[in-house]
Structures are given as structure tokens and as C-alpha cells.
CSV table of C-alpha atoms and ligand atoms in Angstrom, one decimal:
chain,number,residue,atom,x,y,z
K,12,MET,CA,143.8,34.1,84.9
K,13,LEU,CA,142.0,36.1,82.4
K,14,LEU,CA,139.2,33.6,82.4
K,15,VAL,CA,138.8,33.8,86.1
K,16,ALA,CA,138.6,37.6,85.9
K,17,VAL,CA,136.0,37.4,83.1
K,18,LEU,CA,134.0,34.9,85.1
K,19,PHE,CA,134.2,37.1,88.2
K,20,LEU,CA,133.0,40.2,86.3
K,21,LEU,CA,130.2,38.2,84.7
K,22,ALA,CA,129.1,36.9,88.0
K,23,SER,CA,129.0,40.3,89.6
K,24,PHE,CA,127.2,41.7,86.5
K,25,LEU,CA,124.6,38.9,86.7
K,26,ARG,CA,124.2,39.5,90.4
K,27,ILE,CA,123.5,43.2,89.7
K,28,VAL,CA,121.1,42.5,86.8
K,29,SER,CA,119.2,39.7,88.4
K,30,GLY,CA,118.7,41.2,91.9
K,31,SER,CA,116.3,44.1,92.1
K,32,ASP,CA,118.7,45.3,94.8
K,33,TRP,CA,119.3,48.7,93.6
K,34,CYS,CA,120.8,51.2,96.0
K,35,TYR,CA,121.9,54.8,96.3
K,36,GLN,CA,125.5,56.0,95.8
K,37,SER,CA,125.9,56.3,99.6
K,38,GLN,CA,125.4,52.5,99.9
K,39,VAL,CA,127.9,51.5,97.2
K,40,THR,CA,131.2,50.2,98.7
K,41,CYS,CA,133.9,47.9,97.4
K,42,ASN,CA,132.6,44.8,99.0
K,43,HIS,CA,128.8,45.5,98.8
K,44,THR,CA,127.6,44.8,95.3
K,45,CYS,CA,124.3,46.6,95.2
K,46,ALA,CA,123.5,48.4,92.0
K,47,GLY,CA,124.2,52.1,92.5
K,48,PRO,CA,122.7,54.9,90.3
K,49,GLU,CA,125.4,54.4,87.6
K,50,THR,CA,124.2,50.9,87.0
K,51,TRP,CA,120.4,51.3,87.4
K,52,GLY,CA,120.1,50.9,83.7
K,53,LEU,CA,121.1,47.3,84.2
K,54,VAL,CA,118.4,46.8,86.8
K,55,ALA,CA,115.7,48.5,84.7
K,56,GLN,CA,116.2,49.6,81.1
K,57,ASN,CA,114.0,52.7,81.6
K,58,CYS,CA,116.7,54.2,83.8
K,59,SER,CA,118.9,54.8,80.8
K,60,GLY,CA,116.1,56.5,78.9
K,61,ARG,CA,116.3,60.1,77.5
K,62,SER,CA,113.7,61.7,79.7
K,63,GLN,CA,114.9,60.9,83.2
K,64,SER,CA,114.5,62.7,86.5
K,65,PRO,CA,115.7,64.5,88.5
K,66,VAL,CA,117.3,67.3,86.5
K,67,ASN,CA,119.2,70.5,87.3
K,68,ILE,CA,116.7,73.3,86.5
K,69,VAL,CA,118.6,76.2,84.9
K,70,THR,CA,116.2,79.1,85.4
K,71,ARG,CA,117.5,81.3,82.6
K,72,ARG,CA,116.8,78.5,80.1
K,73,ALA,CA,113.3,77.8,81.4
K,74,LEU,CA,110.5,79.2,79.3
K,75,GLN,CA,107.5,80.9,80.8
K,76,ASP,CA,104.1,79.5,79.9
K,77,GLU,CA,101.2,81.8,80.7
K,78,ARG,CA,98.9,78.8,80.8
K,79,LEU,CA,100.7,77.4,83.9
K,80,THR,CA,98.2,78.8,86.3
K,81,PRO,CA,98.0,77.7,90.0
K,82,LEU,CA,96.9,74.1,90.5
K,83,TYR,CA,93.6,73.3,92.1
K,84,LEU,CA,94.2,71.1,95.2
K,85,THR,CA,91.2,69.4,96.7
K,86,GLY,CA,91.0,67.5,100.0
K,87,PHE,CA,94.4,68.9,101.2
K,88,GLN,CA,92.7,70.3,104.4
K,89,GLU,CA,91.0,67.0,105.3
K,90,THR,CA,92.6,65.1,108.1
K,91,PHE,CA,93.5,61.4,107.7
K,92,HIS,CA,95.2,58.5,109.4
K,93,SER,CA,98.0,56.8,107.5
K,94,HIS,CA,100.8,54.4,107.6
K,95,ILE,CA,104.3,55.8,107.6
K,96,MET,CA,106.9,53.3,106.6
K,97,ASN,CA,110.7,52.7,106.2
K,98,THR,CA,110.8,51.2,102.7
K,99,GLY,CA,114.5,50.3,102.9
K,100,HIS,CA,115.2,53.1,100.4
K,101,GLY,CA,113.4,56.0,102.2
K,102,VAL,CA,110.3,57.0,104.1
K,103,LYS,CA,106.8,56.7,102.5
K,104,LEU,CA,103.4,57.8,103.7
K,105,ASP,CA,100.4,56.2,102.1
K,106,LEU,CA,97.7,58.7,101.2
K,107,PRO,CA,93.9,58.2,100.9
K,108,SER,CA,92.8,58.9,97.4
K,109,ASN,CA,90.3,61.7,98.2
K,110,MET,CA,93.1,64.2,97.6
K,111,ARG,CA,93.1,65.4,94.0
K,112,ILE,CA,94.9,67.9,91.8
K,113,HIS,CA,94.0,69.5,88.5
K,114,GLY,CA,94.5,72.6,86.4
K,115,GLY,CA,97.9,74.2,85.6
K,116,MET,CA,97.9,72.4,82.3
K,117,LEU,CA,97.8,68.9,83.9
K,118,PRO,CA,96.2,66.7,81.2
K,119,ALA,CA,93.7,65.2,83.6
K,120,THR,CA,92.6,65.1,87.3
K,121,TYR,CA,95.0,63.1,89.4
K,122,LYS,CA,94.5,61.5,92.8
K,123,ALA,CA,97.2,61.3,95.5
K,124,ILE,CA,98.6,57.9,96.4
K,125,GLN,CA,101.7,58.5,98.5
K,126,LEU,CA,104.2,61.0,99.8
K,127,HIS,CA,107.9,60.3,100.3
K,128,LEU,CA,111.1,62.2,101.0
K,129,HIS,CA,114.7,62.3,99.8
K,130,TRP,CA,117.4,63.8,102.0
K,131,GLY,CA,121.1,64.2,102.7
K,132,LYS,CA,123.3,63.5,105.7
K,133,ASP,CA,122.6,65.4,109.0
K,134,GLY,CA,120.9,68.2,107.1
K,135,GLY,CA,123.6,68.4,104.3
K,136,PRO,CA,122.6,68.5,100.6
K,137,GLY,CA,119.9,66.0,99.8
K,138,SER,CA,117.4,67.2,97.2
K,139,GLU,CA,117.0,65.4,93.9
K,140,HIS,CA,116.2,68.4,91.7
K,141,LEU,CA,118.7,71.2,91.7
K,142,ILE,CA,117.9,74.9,90.9
K,143,ASP,CA,120.8,76.5,89.1
K,144,GLY,CA,123.0,73.9,90.6
K,145,GLU,CA,121.9,74.4,94.2
K,146,GLN,CA,121.0,71.3,96.1
K,147,PHE,CA,118.5,71.7,99.0
K,148,PRO,CA,118.7,69.6,102.2
K,149,MET,CA,115.6,67.6,101.4
K,150,GLU,CA,112.8,67.2,98.8
K,151,MET,CA,109.3,65.9,99.3
K,152,HIS,CA,107.4,64.1,96.5
K,153,ILE,CA,103.6,63.8,96.5
K,154,VAL,CA,102.9,61.1,94.0
K,155,HIS,CA,99.5,61.2,92.1
K,156,ILE,CA,98.1,59.0,89.4
K,157,LYS,CA,95.3,59.7,86.9
K,158,GLU,CA,91.9,59.2,88.4
K,159,LYS,CA,91.1,56.3,86.1
K,160,TYR,CA,94.0,54.2,87.2
K,161,VAL,CA,94.0,52.0,90.3
K,162,SER,CA,97.7,51.6,90.9
K,163,LEU,CA,101.1,53.2,90.1
K,164,SER,CA,102.0,50.1,88.0
K,165,GLU,CA,99.0,50.7,85.9
K,166,ALA,CA,99.6,54.5,85.6
K,167,VAL,CA,103.2,54.1,84.4
K,168,THR,CA,102.0,52.6,81.2
K,169,ASP,CA,100.8,56.1,80.2
K,170,ARG,CA,103.4,58.8,79.4
K,171,THR,CA,101.4,61.3,81.5
K,172,GLY,CA,99.9,58.7,83.9
K,173,VAL,CA,101.7,60.1,87.0
K,174,ALA,CA,101.9,63.6,88.4
K,175,VAL,CA,104.4,64.4,91.1
K,176,LEU,CA,104.5,67.6,93.1
K,177,GLY,CA,108.1,68.3,94.3
K,178,PHE,CA,108.9,70.6,97.3
K,179,PHE,CA,112.3,71.7,98.5
K,180,PHE,CA,113.1,72.2,102.2
K,181,GLN,CA,115.3,74.8,103.7
K,182,GLU,CA,117.0,74.9,107.1
K,183,SER,CA,115.3,77.4,109.4
K,184,GLU,CA,116.1,78.8,112.9
K,185,PHE,CA,112.8,77.7,114.2
K,186,VAL,CA,111.1,74.2,114.5
K,187,ASN,CA,108.3,73.6,112.0
K,188,LYS,CA,105.7,72.2,114.4
K,189,LYS,CA,103.5,71.0,111.5
K,190,PHE,CA,106.2,68.3,110.7
K,191,GLY,CA,106.2,67.2,114.3
K,192,PRO,CA,104.1,64.0,113.7
K,193,ILE,CA,106.4,62.8,110.9
K,194,ILE,CA,109.6,63.6,112.8
K,195,LYS,CA,108.2,61.8,115.9
K,196,ALA,CA,107.3,58.8,113.9
K,197,LEU,CA,110.9,58.3,112.6
K,198,LYS,CA,112.1,56.7,115.8
K,199,TYR,CA,109.5,53.9,115.4
K,200,ILE,CA,110.5,53.1,111.9
K,201,GLN,CA,114.3,52.9,112.1
K,202,GLN,CA,114.6,49.7,110.2
K,203,PRO,CA,113.3,48.6,106.8
K,204,ASN,CA,109.7,47.5,106.8
K,205,ASN,CA,108.9,49.0,110.1
K,206,SER,CA,105.8,51.1,110.0
K,207,THR,CA,103.7,53.1,112.4
K,208,THR,CA,100.4,55.1,112.2
K,209,LEU,CA,100.1,58.8,111.8
K,210,ARG,CA,96.9,60.2,113.2
K,211,GLY,CA,95.0,63.3,112.4
K,212,VAL,CA,97.4,64.8,109.8
K,213,SER,CA,96.5,66.6,106.6
K,214,LEU,CA,98.5,67.4,103.4
K,215,ASP,CA,98.2,71.1,104.0
K,216,MET,CA,100.3,70.7,107.2
K,217,PHE,CA,103.2,69.4,105.0
K,218,THR,CA,102.9,71.8,102.0
K,219,PRO,CA,103.5,75.6,101.8
K,220,PRO,CA,100.5,77.9,102.1
K,221,GLN,CA,98.5,77.7,98.8
K,222,LYS,CA,99.1,81.4,98.0
K,223,ASN,CA,102.9,80.6,97.8
K,224,MET,CA,102.3,77.7,95.4
K,225,THR,CA,101.9,79.8,92.3
K,226,LYS,CA,105.6,79.7,91.3
K,227,TYR,CA,106.6,76.3,89.9
K,228,PHE,CA,108.6,74.6,87.2
K,229,ARG,CA,107.1,72.0,84.8
K,230,TYR,CA,108.7,69.3,82.7
K,231,ASP,CA,108.2,65.7,81.6
K,232,GLY,CA,110.3,63.1,83.3
K,233,SER,CA,110.4,59.9,85.2
K,234,LEU,CA,110.2,58.2,88.5
K,235,THR,CA,113.6,58.8,90.3
K,236,THR,CA,113.9,55.2,91.5
K,237,PRO,CA,114.0,51.9,89.4
K,238,ASP,CA,112.2,51.2,87.2
K,239,CYS,CA,112.5,54.9,86.4
K,240,ALA,CA,109.3,54.8,84.2
K,241,GLU,CA,109.1,57.9,81.9
K,242,ALA,CA,105.5,58.6,82.9
K,243,VAL,CA,105.7,61.6,85.1
K,244,VAL,CA,104.5,65.2,84.7
K,245,TRP,CA,106.7,67.1,87.1
K,246,THR,CA,105.7,70.2,89.0
K,247,VAL,CA,108.6,71.5,91.2
K,248,PHE,CA,107.7,74.4,93.4
K,249,GLU,CA,109.9,77.3,94.1
K,250,ASP,CA,108.7,78.1,97.6
K,251,THR,CA,110.5,76.0,100.2
K,252,ILE,CA,109.4,74.3,103.4
K,253,PRO,CA,111.3,75.3,106.6
K,254,LEU,CA,112.7,72.7,108.9
K,255,SER,CA,115.1,73.2,111.8
K,256,ARG,CA,118.6,71.6,111.6
K,257,GLN,CA,117.5,69.1,114.3
K,258,GLN,CA,114.4,68.1,112.3
K,259,LEU,CA,116.4,67.6,109.1
K,260,THR,CA,119.0,65.6,111.0
K,261,ALA,CA,116.4,63.3,112.5
K,262,PHE,CA,116.1,61.5,109.1
K,263,SER,CA,119.7,60.4,109.3
K,264,GLN,CA,118.8,58.1,112.3
K,265,LEU,CA,116.9,55.8,109.9
K,266,GLN,CA,118.7,52.7,108.6
K,267,PHE,CA,119.1,51.0,105.3
K,268,SER,CA,118.7,47.2,105.2
K,269,ASP,CA,122.5,46.8,105.8
K,270,GLY,CA,122.1,48.7,109.1
K,271,LYS,CA,124.0,51.7,107.8
K,272,PRO,CA,122.5,55.2,108.3
K,273,MET,CA,120.0,56.0,105.7
K,274,VAL,CA,121.6,59.1,104.2
K,275,ARG,CA,121.9,60.8,100.8
K,276,THR,CA,118.8,59.1,99.4
K,277,TYR,CA,118.8,61.0,96.1
K,278,ARG,CA,119.5,60.1,92.5
K,279,PRO,CA,122.1,62.3,90.8
K,280,VAL,CA,120.7,64.7,88.2
K,281,GLN,CA,120.1,63.3,84.7
K,282,PRO,CA,120.7,65.0,81.3
K,283,LEU,CA,117.8,67.2,80.1
K,284,ASN,CA,118.4,66.1,76.5
K,285,GLU,CA,115.7,67.5,74.1
K,286,ARG,CA,113.3,68.5,76.9
K,287,GLN,CA,112.3,72.0,77.8
K,288,VAL,CA,111.6,73.2,81.4
K,289,TYR,CA,108.7,75.7,81.7
K,290,TYR,CA,107.9,78.0,84.5
K,291,SER,CA,104.5,79.2,85.7
K,292,ARG,CA,102.7,82.4,85.3
K,293,GLY,CA,103.2,83.2,89.0
K,294,HIS,CA,106.7,84.4,88.0
K,295,VAL,CA,105.2,87.3,86.0
K,296,ALA,CA,105.0,89.6,88.9
K,297,ALA,CA,108.7,89.4,89.5
K,298,VAL,CA,109.6,89.7,85.8
K,299,SER,CA,107.3,92.7,85.2
K,300,THR,CA,108.8,94.5,88.3
K,301,VAL,CA,112.2,94.1,86.7
K,302,LEU,CA,110.8,95.5,83.4
K,303,LEU,CA,109.3,98.4,85.2
K,304,ILE,CA,112.6,99.3,86.9
K,305,LEU,CA,114.4,99.0,83.5
K,306,ALA,CA,111.7,101.2,81.9
K,307,ALA,CA,112.4,103.8,84.5
K,308,LEU,CA,116.1,103.6,84.3
K,309,VAL,CA,116.6,103.5,80.5
K,310,PRO,CA,115.4,107.1,79.7
K,311,SER,CA,117.6,108.6,82.5
K,312,ALA,CA,120.5,106.6,81.1
K,313,LEU,CA,119.8,107.9,77.7
K,314,SER,CA,119.5,111.5,78.9
K,315,LEU,CA,122.9,111.1,80.7
K,316,GLN,CA,124.4,110.0,77.5
K,317,THR,CA,123.2,113.0,75.5
K,318,THR,CA,124.4,115.5,78.1
K,319,ALA,CA,127.8,113.9,78.3
P,411,NAG,C1,111.5,46.9,113.1
P,411,NAG,O1,112.0,45.9,112.4
P,411,NAG,C2,112.9,45.0,113.0
P,411,NAG,C3,113.4,44.0,112.1
P,411,NAG,O2,112.4,43.4,111.3
P,411,NAG,C4,112.2,44.4,114.2
P,411,NAG,O3,113.1,43.5,114.9
P,411,NAG,C5,111.7,45.5,115.1
P,411,NAG,O4,111.0,44.9,116.2
P,411,NAG,C6,110.8,46.5,114.4
P,411,NAG,N1,110.5,47.6,115.2
P,411,NAG,C7,109.3,48.1,115.4
P,411,NAG,C8,109.2,49.2,116.3
P,411,NAG,O5,108.3,47.6,114.8
P,412,ZN,ZN1,110.8,60.7,95.0
């Protein structure tokens, strides 16, 4: 009896290890043995490393770094045609490599390769990173690799080979027309490996206005799907992208390969361990305003005390 149990466990363990069939927690059921986030370490050893992503960003523990100036984004206004695809784990948009980022203490110039999204169920919590424990309904990742590399697999051999820009979404009363092309495309890519073409779009349609991109968090982490390579310089922006409830909900019509609704496509937060999260200089304005208010209040508080 014991032997049978051991063999059974071994068989399911081997099935998890051998298959690259990792999945999100929302896909794990008693009779469906895909490898959920708790066992990604068996699928790819990197996933149990000490510098994993996403993380919960605790703002009062983040350190300001004056050198984290606004990033320079080039080619974000240029329009392009691209494939949008249901990957079986999410939605991915291939990007032409004439879009580049540098500055803000990035160790090199990076070129964009793809954009993808993580979301919840019907507009519920779905972001990967959290800010002070808050989970947003969706998060977009624009993945870049150092200019000198030709592919993501080449870039992940370098600790800083990949730079990902992360953007949170927030539910709005109004429809965000700039996201119309992506939302419309979803109905053509309901099943894994379906793809369609997006025409005449640009990255600045999908990102906040550049003047609102000065506030961001920076830390060293990993890809958030297996093989979880620890090769990512993360830039997570504070400003959010508005989408209506209906637009957010549209992502839940997509399907995983088992035909179930593609929902809660995020990895749970990982321990920060010995890492430090930094925040950009863009926060200075807010901080110095607080200091000015304090400076104005302290003398009056002191004078109240002496008269009392
Ligand atoms: C999506 O993929 C399924 C399964 O491979 C296929 O039957 C269907 O025709 C595809 N749909 C489109 C719009 O390409
Ligand atoms: Zn991602």
C-alpha cells in the first residue's frame, strides 16, 4: 500500500518535473496536475532563487536615489503593425526593435521585444507587483533586452540583460479609447496559439503620458514565468493606466489550453530577501512639499508649547 502511494507520488512528481507545463494557481485543481507557482522551482530551478519577481513594494522601506532620473524612450511615437497572440498563459504583442530605452541608471541601452499583460478575473485583483499590499486589476510588462543581444534567451545569461517596464492599471469610469485595438483583438485570439494583426498602433498609446513617468520604483529581479531567470532590471511606474470595467473584463473571455477562462494570470509575490527597492527622483517634489509643510508647522507648534 505504502509502495503504491510512493510510486504514485513519484509519478506525479516526475510528470511535473518533466513537462514544461507550468500553470497559474487559478489552473491548479485536484485532477489537473499542472505545475502551479508553488512548484515552479521543480520546473525551473531559477524559480526558487533569492532574487525573484514580483515583489510587494513597501514604499516606506524604499530608498530614494537622486540618480533615478526620467528614462529616455525612443521610437514610442512610431506606429507599427504587430502580431498579438494568445500564448496559452497570457496575451503577448511582438514589438519591432526600433523602440529603445536608456537613462535612469539603466546600465545600457535596451531595445523593446514584446509587451504582455497579467490580469485578474472580471476586473478583480490581477497585478503581479503590489504597492504596500495593494493589488491592481492588471499590469503591463514591456520587455526589453540589451541592444547587443538578439534574443531573450541570450539576454538572460546576463544579470542585467533584460529591462522590464511595469505599468499598473486602474478601473476608470470612462473607456480608454487608446486600448481599443487590443481589446477588439481579444475576440480573435480566444484560444491558445491564435493570433491576429494589430495595425497602426504605437507604444505611447499604451503607456501613460511621458511627463507622468518620472515616478518609478527600481529593483533587481527576475522574469515572472518559468524559467524565472534572474536577469531583470525592473522599473515599476507609479502612474496608472485607466481602463473601464468592461475593458478589464474583456480579458477574462480568453481561454487557457484546458478551455477554462484565462483569469488570475499572475505569480504571487516573492520574498525580497537581501534586495533593496529604490525610488526615483520624481518623488522629490512630493517629499519636499511635506517638508515645507512641516517646516511651517513646527515653529507654531513650538510657540504654542511655550505659551502653554
Ligand atoms: C483558434 O485556434 C483554434 C484551435 O487551434 C482554431 O480551431 C480556431 O480556428 C482559431 N481561431 C482563429 C480565429 O484563428
Ligand atoms: Zn510579465
